[in-house]
Amino acid sequence: MKTTKAIAFLLTILIGNIQEIEAQAPDRPNILWVSVEDISPNLGCYGDQFAKTPVLDKLAENGVRYTNAIASSPVCAAARSAIITGMYASSQGTQHMRCKGRMPEGFKFYPQVMREAGYFCTNNEKTDYNLPHAPGEIWNELGHDAHWRNRKDKSQPFFSIFNLGITHESAINSKEKQELRADPKKLILPPYFPDTPKVRELWARHYDNIAMMDILVGDILKQLEEDGLAENTIILYFSDHGTGVPRHKRWLYDSGLKVPMIAYAPEKYQHLLTGKPGTVSDELVSFIDLAPTAIHLTGATIPENMHGRAFLGENLKPERAYAYATRDRMDERYDMQRSVRSKYFKYIRYYESYKPYTQYMNTPEKGDIMKEIRRAHANGTLPAAGAHIIAPTKPDEELFDLRNDPNELTNLANDPNYSYILMEMREAHNRWSDNTKDSGLIPETIIRSWESQYNASIYDILRSQNVPITEIRDAAFGKNLNVLTKSLDHENEAVRYWSAISLGNDINLSKSTNHFGT
């Protein structure tokens, strides 16, 4: 009898301790991401007078609207590869459009970390990671029917993504008849597009698609309300890169990289935002910050391999000074480019400046806006602001003052008044290239050959085989004839490749060291 009473007493203490621990456990938020495709900040809340976006305008009014949210690549697959891993695509060999990368040994996709932290994770439904993956290892649910509503335990916190494709490039270029609600005649076109009825028609169609997208976002938010979850869910809305038209998508200008981003939190979680409702933040946010942010909100530990920083939650690290972006093979065309962006300036390095600004690529060339650009160039009616789009070559570097030149039309790289900024951002690029071990400097065929040879990811190879990234970069961007000639005999095949390419294509090689450092 005494034993029974003792056991009962111990159980009472144990249950009490468990209840106390549960009471002290943090009330973790649900997290909803709404990701849309191919739009720049053409929303009413961003000051666009032609956009009909009342749902998102309301969300911004009650949340934080970011004015410097920057995609890590101006095309979906490379951008989404960076999001799912929290790492630059160029660090893991997934920077080329529709390539087959290899996940570094022991690394996890961010939803795996969140699932281990107890979250029910769903993706409705796009992946496009450029990496092999077994959906069941990443998501609790993946597909058209994936939804937070499908979790068995309704008290389990969830992380759900809904990807809306109605604004995709293909929707702008659709041949289906579409009755326009936006008035083509009233729209303001980008200054680099020819002002023709066809361009205006497609630009109006894009605004109509944005308006429909806003309605679909409203439908998702309504489901939160219906389920009684609105007061427990943090919402993040963003686009995967800029608008799906020429000189936007696939380009490292802000027209291709700057995206709309809105963070909303209900009252109980507003302390996790970086400002009060209605705040407009100019903080630089990169796509590699998305995974760390989601993990940080769950209370889990951010893996050390992730390159970004959380921008929501408590105890945040200092804001980033630069956002970096990459462009590599787009569809069937190679054109390695890199950019560094501060709040006020943009630096672009063209590693293959001898190639045209716009190489022929099957997908964009099928679009009517590209056809109109080609036609206007042929008949002499292309605006001066668009001349660079069809230029036969590119400069080695571009530098833009984003405050005074938001369309990035005036290259300041050769202006002595900006030489200090140019040097600073050039060095920032070089440091980033070295620190992340930019695999874009390794020809794609060599990457896949090495991965097969070493049976490892290019990420691991670049860190275990002492690949000379700096020397490869110097050969790729080199201007010194003597150095490049000697590098033709280098033991590393990537150095030899770029030396031959540079020698064969650059007519401005110098016999002495110049400001590019070789």
Short mmCIF file of C-alpha atoms in Angstrom, two decimals, residues 1-470:
data_model
loop_
_atom_site.label_atom_id
_atom_site.label_comp_id
_atom_site.label_asym_id
_atom_site.label_seq_id
_atom_site.Cartn_x
_atom_site.Cartn_y
_atom_site.Cartn_z
CA MET A 1 0.00 0.00 0.00
CA LYS A 2 2.84 2.34 0.88
CA THR A 3 4.52 1.47 -2.43
CA THR A 4 1.35 2.33 -4.37
CA LYS A 5 1.07 5.69 -2.62
CA ALA A 6 4.73 6.43 -3.28
CA ILE A 7 4.34 5.66 -6.99
CA ALA A 8 1.23 7.85 -7.15
CA PHE A 9 3.10 10.66 -5.43
CA LEU A 10 6.02 10.38 -7.87
CA LEU A 11 3.62 10.34 -10.83
CA THR A 12 1.95 13.49 -9.52
CA ILE A 13 5.31 15.25 -9.32
CA LEU A 14 6.32 13.97 -12.79
CA ILE A 15 3.06 15.08 -14.42
CA GLY A 16 3.35 18.43 -12.72
CA ASN A 17 6.89 18.87 -14.04
CA ILE A 18 5.80 17.94 -17.57
CA GLN A 19 2.93 20.41 -17.42
CA GLU A 20 5.31 23.11 -16.18
CA ILE A 21 7.76 22.37 -19.03
CA GLU A 22 4.93 22.50 -21.56
CA ALA A 23 3.74 25.79 -20.11
CA GLN A 24 7.24 27.19 -20.49
CA ALA A 25 7.70 25.85 -24.04
CA PRO A 26 7.59 28.57 -26.67
CA ASP A 27 4.35 29.02 -28.60
CA ARG A 28 5.72 28.44 -32.07
CA PRO A 29 4.08 30.17 -35.02
CA ASN A 30 2.73 28.57 -38.13
CA ILE A 31 4.51 29.85 -41.23
CA LEU A 32 2.93 30.43 -44.63
CA TRP A 33 4.91 31.35 -47.72
CA VAL A 34 3.18 32.53 -50.89
CA SER A 35 5.67 32.45 -53.75
CA VAL A 36 4.74 33.83 -57.17
CA GLU A 37 6.60 33.70 -60.45
CA ASP A 38 8.22 36.30 -62.64
CA ILE A 39 7.15 39.66 -61.24
CA SER A 40 9.05 42.75 -60.22
CA PRO A 41 7.58 45.08 -57.55
CA ASN A 42 4.60 45.99 -59.76
CA LEU A 43 2.10 46.12 -56.89
CA GLY A 44 -0.05 48.95 -55.66
CA CYS A 45 1.71 49.03 -52.31
CA TYR A 46 4.99 49.68 -54.16
CA GLY A 47 3.49 52.77 -55.77
CA ASP A 48 2.53 51.22 -59.11
CA GLN A 49 -0.58 53.15 -60.13
CA PHE A 50 -1.60 50.54 -62.72
CA ALA A 51 -1.52 47.51 -60.42
CA LYS A 52 -4.80 46.26 -58.94
CA THR A 53 -3.61 44.41 -55.86
CA PRO A 54 -5.89 45.21 -52.89
CA VAL A 55 -5.12 41.97 -51.01
CA LEU A 56 -1.36 42.46 -51.06
CA ASP A 57 -1.72 46.19 -50.44
CA LYS A 58 -3.66 45.35 -47.26
CA LEU A 59 -1.07 42.78 -46.24
CA ALA A 60 1.68 45.39 -46.62
CA GLU A 61 -0.38 47.92 -44.69
CA ASN A 62 -0.42 45.51 -41.75
CA GLY A 63 3.07 44.12 -42.20
CA VAL A 64 6.59 45.04 -43.34
CA ARG A 65 7.22 45.82 -47.01
CA TYR A 66 10.78 45.31 -48.22
CA THR A 67 12.17 47.59 -50.93
CA ASN A 68 15.52 45.81 -51.32
CA ALA A 69 14.59 42.13 -51.59
CA ILE A 70 17.03 40.67 -54.12
CA ALA A 71 16.88 37.29 -55.87
CA SER A 72 20.14 35.35 -55.94
CA SER A 73 19.61 34.55 -59.65
CA PRO A 74 17.29 36.08 -62.27
CA VAL A 75 15.79 32.73 -63.28
CA CYS A 76 13.68 30.22 -61.37
CA ALA A 77 15.74 27.01 -61.08
CA ALA A 78 18.95 28.64 -59.82
CA ALA A 79 16.99 30.97 -57.51
CA ARG A 80 14.95 28.11 -56.05
CA SER A 81 18.08 25.99 -55.60
CA ALA A 82 19.48 28.73 -53.38
CA ILE A 83 16.22 28.97 -51.44
CA ILE A 84 15.85 25.25 -50.69
CA THR A 85 19.47 24.89 -49.53
CA GLY A 86 20.17 28.32 -48.04
CA MET A 87 23.34 28.38 -50.15
CA TYR A 88 24.38 30.15 -53.33
CA ALA A 89 23.62 27.91 -56.30
CA SER A 90 27.10 28.70 -57.65
CA SER A 91 28.68 27.18 -54.52
CA GLN A 92 27.06 23.81 -55.18
CA GLY A 93 27.08 23.51 -58.96
CA THR A 94 23.36 24.21 -59.42
CA GLN A 95 23.66 27.62 -61.08
CA HIS A 96 22.91 26.48 -64.64
CA MET A 97 19.32 26.36 -65.85
CA ARG A 98 17.96 22.80 -65.65
CA CYS A 99 21.24 21.20 -64.65
CA LYS A 100 21.69 18.13 -62.46
CA GLY A 101 23.57 19.13 -59.36
CA ARG A 102 24.64 17.01 -56.44
CA MET A 103 23.83 17.77 -52.80
CA PRO A 104 26.93 18.13 -50.60
CA GLU A 105 27.53 15.23 -48.25
CA GLY A 106 25.61 15.51 -44.97
CA PHE A 107 23.72 18.71 -45.84
CA LYS A 108 19.98 19.10 -45.39
CA PHE A 109 17.28 21.00 -47.20
CA TYR A 110 15.73 23.55 -44.86
CA PRO A 111 12.31 21.78 -44.64
CA GLN A 112 14.14 18.73 -43.30
CA VAL A 113 15.51 20.84 -40.46
CA MET A 114 12.02 22.21 -39.80
CA ARG A 115 10.46 18.74 -39.82
CA GLU A 116 13.00 17.59 -37.28
CA ALA A 117 11.92 20.56 -35.17
CA GLY A 118 8.36 19.23 -35.23
CA TYR A 119 6.82 21.16 -38.12
CA PHE A 120 4.42 19.72 -40.71
CA CYS A 121 5.90 20.91 -44.01
CA THR A 122 3.98 21.10 -47.29
CA ASN A 123 4.76 22.40 -50.76
CA ASN A 124 1.99 23.17 -53.26
CA GLU A 125 3.72 22.41 -55.53
CA LYS A 126 6.80 23.63 -57.46
CA THR A 127 10.28 22.29 -56.76
CA ASP A 128 12.76 23.04 -59.60
CA TYR A 129 15.80 22.78 -57.34
CA ASN A 130 18.38 21.59 -59.90
CA LEU A 131 19.17 18.88 -57.35
CA PRO A 132 18.16 15.22 -57.03
CA HIS A 133 15.67 14.79 -54.25
CA ALA A 134 13.16 12.37 -52.87
CA PRO A 135 10.10 14.52 -52.07
CA GLY A 136 9.19 12.41 -49.07
CA GLU A 137 12.56 13.20 -47.52
CA ILE A 138 12.02 16.93 -47.88
CA TRP A 139 8.28 17.47 -47.45
CA ASN A 140 5.50 15.85 -45.49
CA GLU A 141 3.41 16.59 -48.57
CA LEU A 142 4.32 17.74 -52.06
CA GLY A 143 1.88 18.27 -54.91
CA HIS A 144 -1.31 19.94 -56.04
CA ASP A 145 -3.19 18.85 -52.91
CA ALA A 146 -0.44 19.59 -50.37
CA HIS A 147 -1.96 21.70 -47.60
CA TRP A 148 -1.65 22.45 -43.90
CA ARG A 149 -5.20 21.11 -43.60
CA ASN A 150 -3.91 17.58 -44.19
CA ARG A 151 -1.93 17.28 -40.97
CA LYS A 152 -3.46 14.70 -38.63
CA ASP A 153 -2.60 16.57 -35.45
CA LYS A 154 -4.24 19.99 -35.84
CA SER A 155 -2.16 21.35 -32.96
CA GLN A 156 1.08 20.63 -34.82
CA PRO A 157 2.72 23.81 -36.16
CA PHE A 158 3.01 23.91 -39.93
CA PHE A 159 5.14 25.41 -42.65
CA SER A 160 3.28 25.62 -45.96
CA ILE A 161 4.28 27.00 -49.35
CA PHE A 162 1.89 27.86 -52.14
CA ASN A 163 3.48 28.63 -55.50
CA LEU A 164 1.36 30.64 -57.92
CA GLY A 165 2.34 30.48 -61.60
CA ILE A 166 -0.24 32.74 -63.19
CA THR A 167 2.30 35.56 -63.67
CA HIS A 168 4.93 33.36 -65.30
CA GLU A 169 6.67 34.38 -68.52
CA SER A 170 4.60 31.81 -70.41
CA ALA A 171 1.38 33.54 -69.31
CA ILE A 172 2.57 36.87 -70.74
CA ASN A 173 3.45 35.21 -74.04
CA SER A 174 0.38 33.00 -74.20
CA LYS A 175 -1.30 32.88 -77.62
CA GLU A 176 -4.72 32.42 -76.07
CA LYS A 177 -7.16 35.27 -76.58
CA GLN A 178 -7.41 37.36 -73.43
CA GLU A 179 -9.80 40.24 -72.93
CA LEU A 180 -7.73 42.97 -71.32
CA ARG A 181 -8.93 44.86 -68.28
CA ALA A 182 -5.84 47.05 -67.98
CA ASP A 183 -5.87 49.77 -70.62
CA PRO A 184 -2.77 49.30 -72.84
CA LYS A 185 -2.86 52.93 -73.95
CA LYS A 186 -2.55 54.29 -70.40
CA LEU A 187 0.34 52.14 -69.22
CA ILE A 188 3.87 53.47 -68.81
CA LEU A 189 6.35 51.19 -70.54
CA PRO A 190 9.94 50.66 -69.42
CA PRO A 191 12.09 53.24 -71.27
CA TYR A 192 14.09 50.56 -73.08
CA PHE A 193 11.08 48.92 -74.82
CA PRO A 194 9.77 50.02 -78.21
CA ASP A 195 6.37 51.69 -77.85
CA THR A 196 4.24 49.49 -80.11
CA PRO A 197 0.69 48.13 -79.80
CA LYS A 198 2.00 44.58 -79.30
CA VAL A 199 4.34 45.56 -76.47
CA ARG A 200 1.52 47.50 -74.81
CA GLU A 201 -0.83 44.54 -75.20
CA LEU A 202 1.58 42.17 -73.47
CA TRP A 203 2.39 44.68 -70.75
CA ALA A 204 -1.36 45.07 -70.08
CA ARG A 205 -1.75 41.29 -70.00
CA HIS A 206 0.97 41.13 -67.36
CA TYR A 207 -0.94 43.60 -65.17
CA ASP A 208 -4.11 41.55 -65.62
CA ASN A 209 -2.24 38.44 -64.53
CA ILE A 210 -0.95 40.29 -61.46
CA ALA A 211 -4.53 41.28 -60.60
CA MET A 212 -5.64 37.63 -60.82
CA MET A 213 -2.65 36.56 -58.75
CA ASP A 214 -3.74 38.98 -56.03
CA ILE A 215 -7.17 37.32 -55.96
CA LEU A 216 -5.56 33.90 -55.59
CA VAL A 217 -3.45 35.15 -52.69
CA GLY A 218 -6.69 36.35 -51.10
CA ASP A 219 -8.17 32.86 -51.45
CA ILE A 220 -5.26 31.35 -49.54
CA LEU A 221 -5.48 33.94 -46.77
CA LYS A 222 -9.21 33.32 -46.52
CA GLN A 223 -8.52 29.65 -45.83
CA LEU A 224 -6.37 30.69 -42.88
CA GLU A 225 -9.30 32.71 -41.55
CA GLU A 226 -11.74 29.86 -42.10
CA ASP A 227 -9.49 27.49 -40.16
CA GLY A 228 -9.06 29.93 -37.28
CA LEU A 229 -5.32 30.11 -37.90
CA ALA A 230 -4.86 33.75 -38.90
CA GLU A 231 -3.85 34.78 -35.38
CA ASN A 232 -1.14 32.13 -35.18
CA THR A 233 0.47 32.34 -38.63
CA ILE A 234 3.37 34.42 -39.94
CA ILE A 235 3.07 35.13 -43.68
CA LEU A 236 5.80 35.87 -46.20
CA TYR A 237 4.98 36.83 -49.78
CA PHE A 238 7.61 37.13 -52.52
CA SER A 239 8.37 36.57 -56.21
CA ASP A 240 11.09 34.20 -57.43
CA HIS A 241 12.74 36.88 -59.66
CA GLY A 242 11.85 39.79 -61.94
CA THR A 243 9.24 40.02 -64.68
CA GLY A 244 9.37 37.40 -67.45
CA VAL A 245 10.24 39.75 -70.31
CA PRO A 246 13.51 40.75 -72.02
CA ARG A 247 15.99 42.74 -69.97
CA HIS A 248 14.19 41.62 -66.79
CA LYS A 249 14.19 37.83 -66.33
CA ARG A 250 17.68 36.38 -66.95
CA TRP A 251 19.38 39.74 -66.33
CA LEU A 252 21.31 40.98 -63.29
CA TYR A 253 19.71 44.41 -63.40
CA ASP A 254 17.19 45.23 -60.68
CA SER A 255 14.51 44.57 -63.29
CA GLY A 256 15.57 40.92 -63.08
CA LEU A 257 16.58 40.65 -59.43
CA LYS A 258 14.54 43.04 -57.30
CA VAL A 259 11.30 41.41 -56.16
CA PRO A 260 8.30 42.33 -54.04
CA MET A 261 8.46 40.93 -50.51
CA ILE A 262 5.99 41.41 -47.68
CA ALA A 263 6.22 39.95 -44.18
CA TYR A 264 3.14 39.87 -41.97
CA ALA A 265 2.71 38.68 -38.40
CA PRO A 266 -0.43 38.66 -36.23
CA GLU A 267 -0.36 40.68 -33.03
CA LYS A 268 1.11 37.93 -30.84
CA TYR A 269 4.11 37.58 -33.18
CA GLN A 270 4.62 41.16 -34.30
CA HIS A 271 7.72 41.37 -32.13
CA LEU A 272 9.35 38.96 -34.61
CA LEU A 273 9.09 41.50 -37.43
CA THR A 274 11.67 44.23 -37.96
CA GLY A 275 9.12 47.01 -37.67
CA LYS A 276 5.59 47.94 -36.71
CA PRO A 277 2.66 47.29 -39.08
CA GLY A 278 2.98 49.49 -42.13
CA THR A 279 6.79 49.68 -41.93
CA VAL A 280 8.73 50.08 -45.16
CA SER A 281 12.18 48.51 -44.78
CA ASP A 282 15.16 49.19 -47.04
CA GLU A 283 17.10 46.32 -45.47
CA LEU A 284 18.92 44.19 -48.03
CA VAL A 285 17.37 40.72 -48.09
CA SER A 286 18.81 37.96 -50.26
CA PHE A 287 17.16 34.69 -51.24
CA ILE A 288 19.83 32.82 -49.30
CA ASP A 289 18.32 34.48 -46.20
CA LEU A 290 14.96 32.74 -46.66
CA ALA A 291 15.94 29.30 -45.37
CA PRO A 292 17.74 30.61 -42.25
CA THR A 293 14.75 32.84 -41.53
CA ALA A 294 12.23 29.99 -41.70
CA ILE A 295 14.42 27.80 -39.48
CA HIS A 296 15.07 30.62 -37.01
CA LEU A 297 11.33 31.20 -36.54
CA THR A 298 10.91 27.57 -35.49
CA GLY A 299 13.55 27.87 -32.81
CA ALA A 300 15.78 25.29 -34.49
CA THR A 301 19.51 25.78 -35.08
CA ILE A 302 20.51 27.15 -38.49
CA PRO A 303 23.01 24.77 -40.16
CA GLU A 304 26.50 26.24 -40.41
CA ASN A 305 26.75 25.55 -44.15
CA MET A 306 23.97 28.03 -44.96
CA HIS A 307 25.27 31.31 -46.36
CA GLY A 308 22.46 33.62 -45.29
CA ARG A 309 21.13 35.24 -42.15
CA ALA A 310 17.67 35.31 -40.58
CA PHE A 311 15.87 38.62 -41.10
CA LEU A 312 12.82 37.79 -38.96
CA GLY A 313 12.76 36.72 -35.33
CA GLU A 314 14.68 37.65 -32.22
CA ASN A 315 18.43 38.09 -31.68
CA LEU A 316 19.21 38.78 -35.33
CA LYS A 317 22.70 39.22 -36.72
CA PRO A 318 23.65 42.59 -38.28
CA GLU A 319 22.14 43.43 -41.65
CA ARG A 320 24.07 42.42 -44.73
CA ALA A 321 26.09 45.05 -46.62
CA TYR A 322 25.75 43.37 -50.02
CA ALA A 323 23.44 41.07 -51.92
CA TYR A 324 25.17 38.87 -54.49
CA ALA A 325 23.65 37.34 -57.60
CA THR A 326 24.72 35.04 -60.40
CA ARG A 327 23.89 34.33 -64.01
CA ASP A 328 25.28 31.32 -65.83
CA ARG A 329 23.86 29.07 -68.51
CA MET A 330 20.37 30.26 -69.40
CA ASP A 331 18.65 27.53 -71.36
CA GLU A 332 21.09 26.73 -74.19
CA ARG A 333 23.41 29.77 -73.82
CA TYR A 334 26.40 30.33 -71.54
CA ASP A 335 27.17 33.86 -70.34
CA MET A 336 28.78 34.03 -66.91
CA GLN A 337 27.89 37.22 -65.03
CA ARG A 338 28.08 38.22 -61.37
CA SER A 339 26.62 41.16 -59.46
CA VAL A 340 27.14 42.86 -56.12
CA ARG A 341 24.42 45.15 -54.81
CA SER A 342 24.45 47.53 -51.87
CA LYS A 343 21.47 49.67 -50.94
CA TYR A 344 22.65 52.39 -53.29
CA PHE A 345 24.93 50.87 -55.93
CA LYS A 346 25.06 47.88 -58.28
CA TYR A 347 28.24 46.32 -59.69
CA ILE A 348 28.08 43.79 -62.54
CA ARG A 349 31.03 41.81 -63.84
CA TYR A 350 30.78 40.25 -67.29
CA TYR A 351 33.17 37.33 -67.55
CA GLU A 352 32.25 36.85 -71.21
CA SER A 353 31.97 40.45 -72.34
CA TYR A 354 32.85 39.52 -75.92
CA LYS A 355 29.40 37.92 -76.24
CA PRO A 356 26.30 39.95 -77.21
CA TYR A 357 24.09 41.40 -74.50
CA THR A 358 21.26 39.26 -75.82
CA GLN A 359 22.28 35.94 -77.29
CA TYR A 360 19.60 34.06 -79.17
CA MET A 361 17.69 31.83 -76.75
CA ASN A 362 14.72 29.87 -77.93
CA THR A 363 12.28 30.73 -75.13
CA PRO A 364 12.58 34.54 -74.97
CA GLU A 365 12.95 34.87 -78.76
CA LYS A 366 9.52 33.28 -79.15
CA GLY A 367 8.00 36.09 -77.10
CA ASP A 368 6.45 39.03 -78.93
CA ILE A 369 8.32 41.68 -76.92
CA MET A 370 11.68 40.29 -78.03
CA LYS A 371 10.38 40.17 -81.59
CA GLU A 372 9.35 43.81 -81.30
CA ILE A 373 12.79 44.75 -79.96
CA ARG A 374 14.47 43.02 -82.91
CA ARG A 375 12.06 44.67 -85.34
CA ALA A 376 12.53 48.14 -83.83
CA HIS A 377 16.30 47.77 -83.99
CA ALA A 378 16.08 46.78 -87.65
CA ASN A 379 13.91 49.77 -88.61
CA GLY A 380 15.67 52.30 -86.40
CA THR A 381 12.86 52.91 -83.87
CA LEU A 382 14.37 51.21 -80.80
CA PRO A 383 14.65 53.79 -77.98
CA ALA A 384 18.17 54.91 -77.14
CA ALA A 385 17.65 53.46 -73.65
CA GLY A 386 17.25 50.03 -75.25
CA ALA A 387 20.27 50.12 -77.52
CA HIS A 388 22.35 48.03 -75.13
CA ILE A 389 19.86 45.14 -75.36
CA ILE A 390 20.99 44.37 -78.90
CA ALA A 391 24.64 45.49 -78.53
CA PRO A 392 27.16 43.02 -80.04
CA THR A 393 29.39 43.05 -76.94
CA LYS A 394 29.29 44.09 -73.29
CA PRO A 395 31.64 46.11 -71.10
CA ASP A 396 33.84 44.20 -68.67
CA GLU A 397 32.16 45.92 -65.74
CA GLU A 398 29.13 48.05 -65.01
CA LEU A 399 28.44 50.29 -62.03
CA PHE A 400 25.12 52.01 -61.37
CA ASP A 401 23.92 54.64 -58.91
CA LEU A 402 20.54 53.14 -58.02
CA ARG A 403 19.20 56.26 -56.32
CA ASN A 404 19.66 58.47 -59.38
CA ASP A 405 19.44 55.78 -62.04
CA PRO A 406 16.94 53.10 -60.94
CA ASN A 407 16.65 51.70 -64.49
CA GLU A 408 20.44 51.18 -64.59
CA LEU A 409 21.05 52.93 -67.89
CA THR A 410 24.20 54.96 -67.14
CA ASN A 411 27.33 52.92 -66.57
CA LEU A 412 29.66 54.70 -64.14
CA ALA A 413 32.46 52.12 -64.19
CA ASN A 414 34.77 54.49 -66.10
CA ASP A 415 33.76 57.63 -64.21
CA PRO A 416 36.69 58.71 -61.97
CA ASN A 417 34.25 60.19 -59.48
CA TYR A 418 33.10 56.65 -58.67
CA SER A 419 36.46 54.89 -58.81
CA TYR A 420 36.52 54.23 -55.06
CA ILE A 421 33.07 52.64 -55.11
CA LEU A 422 34.02 50.58 -58.17
CA MET A 423 37.15 49.30 -56.44
CA GLU A 424 35.24 48.54 -53.24
CA MET A 425 32.53 46.53 -55.00
CA ARG A 426 35.01 44.80 -57.28
CA GLU A 427 36.89 43.58 -54.23
CA ALA A 428 33.61 42.55 -52.56
CA HIS A 429 32.93 40.35 -55.57
CA ASN A 430 36.41 38.82 -55.42
CA ARG A 431 36.06 38.02 -51.71
CA TRP A 432 32.64 36.48 -52.27
CA SER A 433 34.00 34.42 -55.17
CA ASP A 434 36.84 33.09 -53.01
CA ASN A 435 34.76 32.54 -49.86
CA THR A 436 31.90 30.70 -51.57
CA LYS A 437 34.24 28.97 -54.05
CA ASP A 438 32.25 30.00 -57.10
CA SER A 439 31.82 26.87 -59.21
CA GLY A 440 30.60 29.04 -62.09
CA LEU A 441 34.29 29.45 -62.84
CA ILE A 442 34.47 25.73 -63.59
CA PRO A 443 33.03 24.83 -67.03
CA GLU A 444 29.87 22.76 -66.59
CA THR A 445 31.29 19.70 -68.34
CA ILE A 446 34.33 19.77 -66.05
CA ILE A 447 32.07 20.02 -62.98
CA ARG A 448 30.19 16.87 -63.97
CA SER A 449 33.44 15.10 -64.91
CA TRP A 450 34.99 15.89 -61.53
CA GLU A 451 31.86 14.80 -59.66
CA SER A 452 32.01 11.46 -61.45
CA GLN A 453 35.76 11.11 -60.94
CA TYR A 454 35.71 11.89 -57.20
CA ASN A 455 32.19 10.55 -56.53
CA ALA A 456 31.41 13.75 -54.65
CA SER A 457 29.60 17.04 -55.10
CA ILE A 458 31.47 19.97 -56.62
CA TYR A 459 30.95 21.75 -53.27
CA ASP A 460 32.99 19.08 -51.51
CA ILE A 461 35.52 18.80 -54.34
CA LEU A 462 36.29 22.54 -54.28
CA ARG A 463 37.04 22.24 -50.57
CA SER A 464 38.96 18.98 -50.55
CA GLN A 465 41.05 19.13 -53.73
CA ASN A 466 42.56 22.62 -53.32
CA VAL A 467 41.08 23.91 -56.56
CA PRO A 468 42.74 27.31 -57.27
CA ILE A 469 39.61 29.48 -57.51
CA THR A 470 41.55 32.76 -57.45
#
